mmCIF file of C-alpha atoms in Angstrom:
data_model
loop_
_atom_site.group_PDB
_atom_site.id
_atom_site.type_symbol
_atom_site.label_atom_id
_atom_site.label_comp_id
_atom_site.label_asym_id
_atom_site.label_seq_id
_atom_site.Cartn_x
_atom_site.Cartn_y
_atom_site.Cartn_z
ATOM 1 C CA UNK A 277 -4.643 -56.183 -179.605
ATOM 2 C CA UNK A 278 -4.717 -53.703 -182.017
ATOM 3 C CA UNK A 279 -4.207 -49.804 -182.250
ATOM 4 C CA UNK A 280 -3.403 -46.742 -183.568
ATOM 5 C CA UNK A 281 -3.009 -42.700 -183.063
ATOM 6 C CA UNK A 282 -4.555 -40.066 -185.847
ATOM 7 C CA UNK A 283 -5.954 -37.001 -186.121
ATOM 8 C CA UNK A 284 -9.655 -37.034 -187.111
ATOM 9 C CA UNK A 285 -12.553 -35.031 -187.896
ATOM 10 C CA UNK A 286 -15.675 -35.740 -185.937
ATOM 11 C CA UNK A 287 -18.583 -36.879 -188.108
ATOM 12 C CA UNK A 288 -21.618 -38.118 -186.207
ATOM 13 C CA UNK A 289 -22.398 -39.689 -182.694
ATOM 14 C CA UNK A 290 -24.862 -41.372 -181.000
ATOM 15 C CA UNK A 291 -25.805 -42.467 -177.242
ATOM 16 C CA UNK A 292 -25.034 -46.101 -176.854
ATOM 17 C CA UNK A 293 -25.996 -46.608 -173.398
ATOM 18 C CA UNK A 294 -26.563 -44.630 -169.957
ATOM 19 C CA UNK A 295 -23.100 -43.278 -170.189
ATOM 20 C CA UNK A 296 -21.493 -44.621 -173.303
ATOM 21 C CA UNK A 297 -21.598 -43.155 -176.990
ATOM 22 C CA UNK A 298 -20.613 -44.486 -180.357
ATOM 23 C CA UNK A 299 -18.683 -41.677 -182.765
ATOM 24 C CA UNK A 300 -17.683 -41.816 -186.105
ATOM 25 C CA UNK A 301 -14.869 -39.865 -186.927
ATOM 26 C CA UNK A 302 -13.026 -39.076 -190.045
ATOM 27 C CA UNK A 303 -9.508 -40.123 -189.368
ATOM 28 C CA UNK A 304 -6.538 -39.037 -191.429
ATOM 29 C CA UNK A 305 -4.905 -42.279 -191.302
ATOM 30 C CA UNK A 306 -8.062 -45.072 -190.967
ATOM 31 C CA UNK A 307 -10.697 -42.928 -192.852
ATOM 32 C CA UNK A 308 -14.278 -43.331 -191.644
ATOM 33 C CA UNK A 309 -14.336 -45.299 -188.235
ATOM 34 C CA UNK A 310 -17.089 -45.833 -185.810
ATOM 35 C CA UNK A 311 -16.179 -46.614 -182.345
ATOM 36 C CA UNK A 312 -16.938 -46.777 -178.256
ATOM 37 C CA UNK A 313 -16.826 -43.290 -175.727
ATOM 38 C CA UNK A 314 -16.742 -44.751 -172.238
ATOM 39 C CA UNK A 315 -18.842 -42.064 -170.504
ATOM 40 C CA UNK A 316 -19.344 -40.285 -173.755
ATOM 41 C CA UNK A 317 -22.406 -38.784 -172.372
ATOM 42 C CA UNK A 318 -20.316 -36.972 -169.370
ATOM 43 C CA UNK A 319 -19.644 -33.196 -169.437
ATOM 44 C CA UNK A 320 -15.874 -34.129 -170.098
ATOM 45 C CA UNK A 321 -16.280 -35.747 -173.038
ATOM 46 C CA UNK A 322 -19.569 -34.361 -174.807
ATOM 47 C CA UNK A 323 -17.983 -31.636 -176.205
ATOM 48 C CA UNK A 324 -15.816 -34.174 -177.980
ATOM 49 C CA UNK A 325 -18.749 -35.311 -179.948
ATOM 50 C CA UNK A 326 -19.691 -32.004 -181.405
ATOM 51 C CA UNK A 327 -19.647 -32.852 -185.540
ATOM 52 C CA UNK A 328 -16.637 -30.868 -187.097
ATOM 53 C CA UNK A 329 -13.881 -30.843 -184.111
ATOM 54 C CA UNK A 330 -10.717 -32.063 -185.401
ATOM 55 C CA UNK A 331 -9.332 -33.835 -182.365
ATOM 56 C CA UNK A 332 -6.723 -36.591 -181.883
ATOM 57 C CA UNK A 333 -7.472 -39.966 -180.618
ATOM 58 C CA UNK A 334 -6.167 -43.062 -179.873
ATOM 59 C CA UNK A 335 -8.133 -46.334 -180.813
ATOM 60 C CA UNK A 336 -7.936 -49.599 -179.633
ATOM 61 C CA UNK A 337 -9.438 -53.032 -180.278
ATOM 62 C CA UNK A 338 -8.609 -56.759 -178.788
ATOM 63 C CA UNK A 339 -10.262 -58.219 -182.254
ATOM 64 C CA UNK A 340 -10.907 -56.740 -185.706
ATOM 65 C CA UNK A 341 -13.934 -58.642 -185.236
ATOM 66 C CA UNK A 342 -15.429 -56.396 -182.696
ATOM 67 C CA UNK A 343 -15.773 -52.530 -183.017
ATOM 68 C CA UNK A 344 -13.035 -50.657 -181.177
ATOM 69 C CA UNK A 345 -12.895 -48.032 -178.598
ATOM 70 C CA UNK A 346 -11.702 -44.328 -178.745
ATOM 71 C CA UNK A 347 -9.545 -44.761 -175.676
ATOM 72 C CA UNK A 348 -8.662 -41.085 -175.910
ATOM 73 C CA UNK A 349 -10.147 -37.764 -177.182
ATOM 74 C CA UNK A 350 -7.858 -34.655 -177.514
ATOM 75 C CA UNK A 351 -8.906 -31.493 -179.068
ATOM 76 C CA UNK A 352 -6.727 -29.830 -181.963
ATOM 77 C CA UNK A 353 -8.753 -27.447 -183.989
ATOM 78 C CA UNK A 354 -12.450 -26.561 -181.480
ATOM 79 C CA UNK A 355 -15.112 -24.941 -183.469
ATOM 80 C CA UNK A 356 -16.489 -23.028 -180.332
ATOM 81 C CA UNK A 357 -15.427 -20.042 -181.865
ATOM 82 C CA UNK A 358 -18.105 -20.460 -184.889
ATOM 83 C CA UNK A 359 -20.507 -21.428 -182.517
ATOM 84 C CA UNK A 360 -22.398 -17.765 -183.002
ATOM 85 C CA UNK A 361 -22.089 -18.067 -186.881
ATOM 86 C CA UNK A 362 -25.136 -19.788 -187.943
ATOM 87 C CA UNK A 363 -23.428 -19.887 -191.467
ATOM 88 C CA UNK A 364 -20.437 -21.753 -190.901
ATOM 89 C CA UNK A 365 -22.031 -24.209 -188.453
ATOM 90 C CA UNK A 366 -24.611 -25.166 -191.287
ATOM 91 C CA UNK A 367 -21.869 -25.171 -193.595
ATOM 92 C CA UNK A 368 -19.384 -27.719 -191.069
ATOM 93 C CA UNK A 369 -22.282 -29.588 -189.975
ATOM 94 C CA UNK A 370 -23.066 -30.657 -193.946
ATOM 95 C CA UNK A 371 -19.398 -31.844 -194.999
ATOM 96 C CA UNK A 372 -19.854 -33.861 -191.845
ATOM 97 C CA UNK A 373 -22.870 -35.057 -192.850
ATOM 98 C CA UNK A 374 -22.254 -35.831 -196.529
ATOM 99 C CA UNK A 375 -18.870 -37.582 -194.910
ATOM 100 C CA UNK A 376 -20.832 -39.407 -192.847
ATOM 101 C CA UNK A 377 -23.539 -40.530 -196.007
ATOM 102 C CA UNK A 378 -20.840 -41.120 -198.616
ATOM 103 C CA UNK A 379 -17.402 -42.002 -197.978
ATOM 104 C CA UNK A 380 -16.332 -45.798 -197.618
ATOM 105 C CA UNK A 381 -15.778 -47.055 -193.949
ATOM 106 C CA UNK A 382 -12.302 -47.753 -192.764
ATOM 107 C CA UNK A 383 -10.751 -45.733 -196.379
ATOM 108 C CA UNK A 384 -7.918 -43.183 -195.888
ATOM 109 C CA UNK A 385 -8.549 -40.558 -197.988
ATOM 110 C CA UNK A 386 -5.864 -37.778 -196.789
ATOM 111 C CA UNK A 387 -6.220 -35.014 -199.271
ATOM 112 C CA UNK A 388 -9.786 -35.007 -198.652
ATOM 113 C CA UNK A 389 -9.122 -34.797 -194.676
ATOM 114 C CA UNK A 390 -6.485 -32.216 -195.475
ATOM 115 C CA UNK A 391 -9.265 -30.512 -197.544
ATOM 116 C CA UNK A 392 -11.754 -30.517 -194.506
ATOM 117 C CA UNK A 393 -9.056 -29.616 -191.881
ATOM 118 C CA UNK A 394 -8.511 -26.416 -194.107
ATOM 119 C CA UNK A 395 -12.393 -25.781 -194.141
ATOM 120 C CA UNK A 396 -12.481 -25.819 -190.660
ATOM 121 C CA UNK A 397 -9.552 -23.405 -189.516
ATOM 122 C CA UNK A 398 -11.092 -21.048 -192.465
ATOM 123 C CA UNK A 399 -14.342 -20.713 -190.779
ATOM 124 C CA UNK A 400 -12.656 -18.919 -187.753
ATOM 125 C CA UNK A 401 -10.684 -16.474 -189.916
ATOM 126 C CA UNK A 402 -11.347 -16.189 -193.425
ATOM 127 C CA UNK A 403 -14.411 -13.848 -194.780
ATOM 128 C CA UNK A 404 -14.411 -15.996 -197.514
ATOM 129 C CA UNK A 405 -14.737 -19.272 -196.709
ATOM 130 C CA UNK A 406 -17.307 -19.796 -198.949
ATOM 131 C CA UNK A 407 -15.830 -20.252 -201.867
ATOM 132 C CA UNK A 408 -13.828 -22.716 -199.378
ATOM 133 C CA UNK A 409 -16.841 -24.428 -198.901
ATOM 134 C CA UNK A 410 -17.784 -24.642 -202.624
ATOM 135 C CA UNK A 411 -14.490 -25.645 -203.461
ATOM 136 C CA UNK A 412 -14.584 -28.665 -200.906
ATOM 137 C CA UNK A 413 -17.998 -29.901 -202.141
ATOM 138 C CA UNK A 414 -16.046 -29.978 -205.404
ATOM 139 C CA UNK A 415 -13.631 -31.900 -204.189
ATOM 140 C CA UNK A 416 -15.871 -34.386 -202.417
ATOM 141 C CA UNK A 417 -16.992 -35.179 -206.094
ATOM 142 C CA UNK A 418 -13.674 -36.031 -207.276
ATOM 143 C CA UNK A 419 -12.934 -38.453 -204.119
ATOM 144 C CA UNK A 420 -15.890 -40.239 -204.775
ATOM 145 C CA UNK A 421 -14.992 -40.586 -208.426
ATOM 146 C CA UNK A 422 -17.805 -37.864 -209.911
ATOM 147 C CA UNK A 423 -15.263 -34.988 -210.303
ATOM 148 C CA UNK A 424 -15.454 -32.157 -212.618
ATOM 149 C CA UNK A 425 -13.586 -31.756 -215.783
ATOM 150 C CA UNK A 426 -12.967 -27.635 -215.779
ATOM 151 C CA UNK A 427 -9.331 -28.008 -218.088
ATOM 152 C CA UNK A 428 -10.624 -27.326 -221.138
ATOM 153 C CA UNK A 429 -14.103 -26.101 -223.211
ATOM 154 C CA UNK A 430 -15.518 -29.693 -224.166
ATOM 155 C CA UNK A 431 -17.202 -27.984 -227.257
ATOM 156 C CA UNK A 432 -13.917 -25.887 -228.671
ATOM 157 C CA UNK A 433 -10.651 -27.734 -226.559
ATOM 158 C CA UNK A 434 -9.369 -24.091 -225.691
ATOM 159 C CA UNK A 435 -9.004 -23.828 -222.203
ATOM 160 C CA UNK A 436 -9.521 -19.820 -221.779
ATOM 161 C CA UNK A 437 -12.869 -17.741 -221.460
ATOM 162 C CA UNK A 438 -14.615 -21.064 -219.364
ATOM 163 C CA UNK A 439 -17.751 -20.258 -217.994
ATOM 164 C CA UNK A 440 -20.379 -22.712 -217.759
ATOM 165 C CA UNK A 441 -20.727 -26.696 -217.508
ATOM 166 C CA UNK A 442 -22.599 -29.190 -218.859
ATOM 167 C CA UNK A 443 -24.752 -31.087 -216.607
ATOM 168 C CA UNK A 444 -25.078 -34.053 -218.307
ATOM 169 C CA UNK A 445 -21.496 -34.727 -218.861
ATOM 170 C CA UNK A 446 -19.724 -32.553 -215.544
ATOM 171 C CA UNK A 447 -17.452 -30.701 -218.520
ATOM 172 C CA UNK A 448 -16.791 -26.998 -219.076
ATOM 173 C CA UNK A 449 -17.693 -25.329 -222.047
ATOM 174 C CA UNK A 450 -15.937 -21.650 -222.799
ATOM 175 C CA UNK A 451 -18.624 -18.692 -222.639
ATOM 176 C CA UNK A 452 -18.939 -17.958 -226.545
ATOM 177 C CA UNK A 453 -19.333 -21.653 -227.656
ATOM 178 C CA UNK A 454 -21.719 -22.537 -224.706
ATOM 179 C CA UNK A 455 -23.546 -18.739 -224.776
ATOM 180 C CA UNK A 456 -26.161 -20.489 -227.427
ATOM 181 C CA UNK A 457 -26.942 -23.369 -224.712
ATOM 182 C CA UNK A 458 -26.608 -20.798 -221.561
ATOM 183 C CA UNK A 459 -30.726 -22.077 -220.507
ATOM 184 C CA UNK A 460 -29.833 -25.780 -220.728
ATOM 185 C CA UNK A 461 -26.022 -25.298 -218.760
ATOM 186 C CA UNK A 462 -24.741 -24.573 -215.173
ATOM 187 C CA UNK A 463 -23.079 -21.222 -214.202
ATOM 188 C CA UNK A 464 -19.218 -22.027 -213.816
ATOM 189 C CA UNK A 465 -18.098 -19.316 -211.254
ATOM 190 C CA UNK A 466 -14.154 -18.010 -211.714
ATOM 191 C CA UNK A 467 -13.524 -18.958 -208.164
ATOM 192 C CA UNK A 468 -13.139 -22.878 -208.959
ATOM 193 C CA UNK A 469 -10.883 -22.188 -211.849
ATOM 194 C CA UNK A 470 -8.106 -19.727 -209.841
ATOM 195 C CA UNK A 471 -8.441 -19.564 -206.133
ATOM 196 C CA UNK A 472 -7.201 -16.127 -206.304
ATOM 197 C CA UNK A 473 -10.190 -14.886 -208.222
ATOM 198 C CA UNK A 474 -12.199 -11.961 -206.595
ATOM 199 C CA UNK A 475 -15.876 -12.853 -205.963
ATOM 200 C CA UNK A 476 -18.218 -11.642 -207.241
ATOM 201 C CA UNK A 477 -22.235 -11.287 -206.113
ATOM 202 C CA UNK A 478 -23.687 -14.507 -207.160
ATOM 203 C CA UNK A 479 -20.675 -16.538 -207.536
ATOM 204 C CA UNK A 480 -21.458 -18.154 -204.285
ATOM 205 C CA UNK A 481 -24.961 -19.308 -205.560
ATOM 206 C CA UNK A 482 -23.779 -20.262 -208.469
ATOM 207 C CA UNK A 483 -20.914 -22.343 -207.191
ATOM 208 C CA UNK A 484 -23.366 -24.090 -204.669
ATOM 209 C CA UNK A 485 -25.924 -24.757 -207.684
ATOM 210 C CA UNK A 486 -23.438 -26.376 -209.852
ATOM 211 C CA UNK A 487 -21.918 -28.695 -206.967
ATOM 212 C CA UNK A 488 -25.309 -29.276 -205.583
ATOM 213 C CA UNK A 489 -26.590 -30.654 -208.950
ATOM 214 C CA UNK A 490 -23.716 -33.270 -209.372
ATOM 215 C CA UNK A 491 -23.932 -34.359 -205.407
ATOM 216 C CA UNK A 492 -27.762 -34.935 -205.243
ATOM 217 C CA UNK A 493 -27.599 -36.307 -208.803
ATOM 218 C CA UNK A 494 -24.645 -39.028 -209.046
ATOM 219 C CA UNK A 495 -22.765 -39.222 -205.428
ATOM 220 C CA UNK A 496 -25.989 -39.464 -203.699
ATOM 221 C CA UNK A 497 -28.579 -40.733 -205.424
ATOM 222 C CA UNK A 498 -26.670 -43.445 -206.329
ATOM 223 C CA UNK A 499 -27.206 -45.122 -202.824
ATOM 224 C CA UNK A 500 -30.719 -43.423 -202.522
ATOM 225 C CA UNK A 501 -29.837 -40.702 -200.078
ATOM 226 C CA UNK A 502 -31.163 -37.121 -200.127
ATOM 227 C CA UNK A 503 -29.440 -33.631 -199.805
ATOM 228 C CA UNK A 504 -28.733 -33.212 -196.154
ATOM 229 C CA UNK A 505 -31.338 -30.185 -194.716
ATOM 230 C CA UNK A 506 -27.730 -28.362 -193.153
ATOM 231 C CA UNK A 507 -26.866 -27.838 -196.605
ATOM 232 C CA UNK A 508 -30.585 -25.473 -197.382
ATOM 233 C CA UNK A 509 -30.034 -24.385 -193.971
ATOM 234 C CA UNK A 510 -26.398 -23.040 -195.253
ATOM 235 C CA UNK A 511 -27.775 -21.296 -198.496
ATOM 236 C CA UNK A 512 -30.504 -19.141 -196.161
ATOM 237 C CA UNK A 513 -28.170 -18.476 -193.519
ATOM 238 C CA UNK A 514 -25.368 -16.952 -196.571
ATOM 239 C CA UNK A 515 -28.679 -15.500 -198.054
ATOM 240 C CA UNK A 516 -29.370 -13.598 -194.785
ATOM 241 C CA UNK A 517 -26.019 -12.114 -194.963
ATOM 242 C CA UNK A 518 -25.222 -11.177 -198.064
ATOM 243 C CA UNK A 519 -22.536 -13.989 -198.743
ATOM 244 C CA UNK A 520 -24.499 -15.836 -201.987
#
């Protein structure tokens, strides 16, 4: 027998039988991990299933040849309070999704879970989560080994005055050196330099532009995968709003 206790992110889940479902969660400690719901199709536990609660469960399995069972399902963070926010349900919905299309089974990755945990509670509180957002799909590229280089202008070395990147090589360039090339670069928006930079209209677009290009280009289409349709979904709904 084997088994463990985490906290973990719901990604994706599917009926399995009559009563029975088969989640995959994100777990802090075990990564990506696919196992049984006994009567995950009940009223108790559906809500469990939801992509984007962060819940704590306990796993079990009498071989590591054999998929294991989420023995039990307790809510920590519920997104319930979103659920009226078309916005940040698009925007939760896609990081599950691109969790669920790109990250390596059974791989603890805990600053990325810390990452999404801090995506979640800022969808319930934070007008500008965002730049949050942005700034996670940023970090996704790094965990999967794409990240960005923003330290320094790749053109010049100084590291002030940064304002676009290339996207060919994923490195900054500083605004007068790059200002001759502006047609061929990507906007680099403040925000994903210092966190404490006000935002400005367009910022948002631009952030979701730049991380969009490097996801569809090198951490999916590597395996062949396309953009999930939450993440177009996300760019109306901020459109709608006034949040882009």
């Amino acid at each position: 027998m084997q088994a463990w206790e985490s906290d973990a992110i719901t990604l994706f889940a599917r009926k399995h039988s009559e009563n029975d479902a088969i989640l995959e969660a994100f777990s802090k400690s075990h990564g990506r991990i696919s196992a049984y719901v006994f009567g995950g199709t009940g009223s108790k536990k559906r809500a469990f299933l939801e992509p984007g609660q962060i819940i704590n469960v306990a796993w079990e399995t009498k071989s590591p040849n054999y998929m294991g069972t989420f023995t039990r399902l307790e809510t920590v963070v519920p997104i319930s309070t979103i659920m009226h926010d078309a916005a940040a349900l698009c925007a939760i919905k896609c990081a599950c999704e691109l969790m669920h299309e790109v990250l390596p089974a059974e791989m603890a990755i805990e600053p990325l879970y810390d990452a999404t945990q801090i995506l979640i509670e800022s969808l319930t509180h934070d007008a500008n989560w965002p730049a949050i957002y942005v700034r996670w799909e940023a970090g996704l590229l790094t965990h999967t080994g794409f990240g960005l280089d923003l330290t320094e202008c790749a053109l010049t070395g100084v590291k002030d005055e940064l304002a676009w990147v290339s996207p060919k090589t994923g490195r900054a360039a500083c605004k007068a050196a790059g200002e001759p090339f502006k047609d061929k670069l990507l906007a680099l928006p403040q925000f994903l330099i210092d966190a404490n930079t006000v935002i400005e209209k367009g910022d948002i677009a631009d952030g979701l532009a730049l991380t969009g290009w490097f996801l569809e280009r090198d951490v999916l289409g590597q395996g062949h995968l396309n953009m999930p349709e939450t993440r177009a979904r996300l760019i109306y709904a901020l459109g709608r709003t006034g949040k882009l």
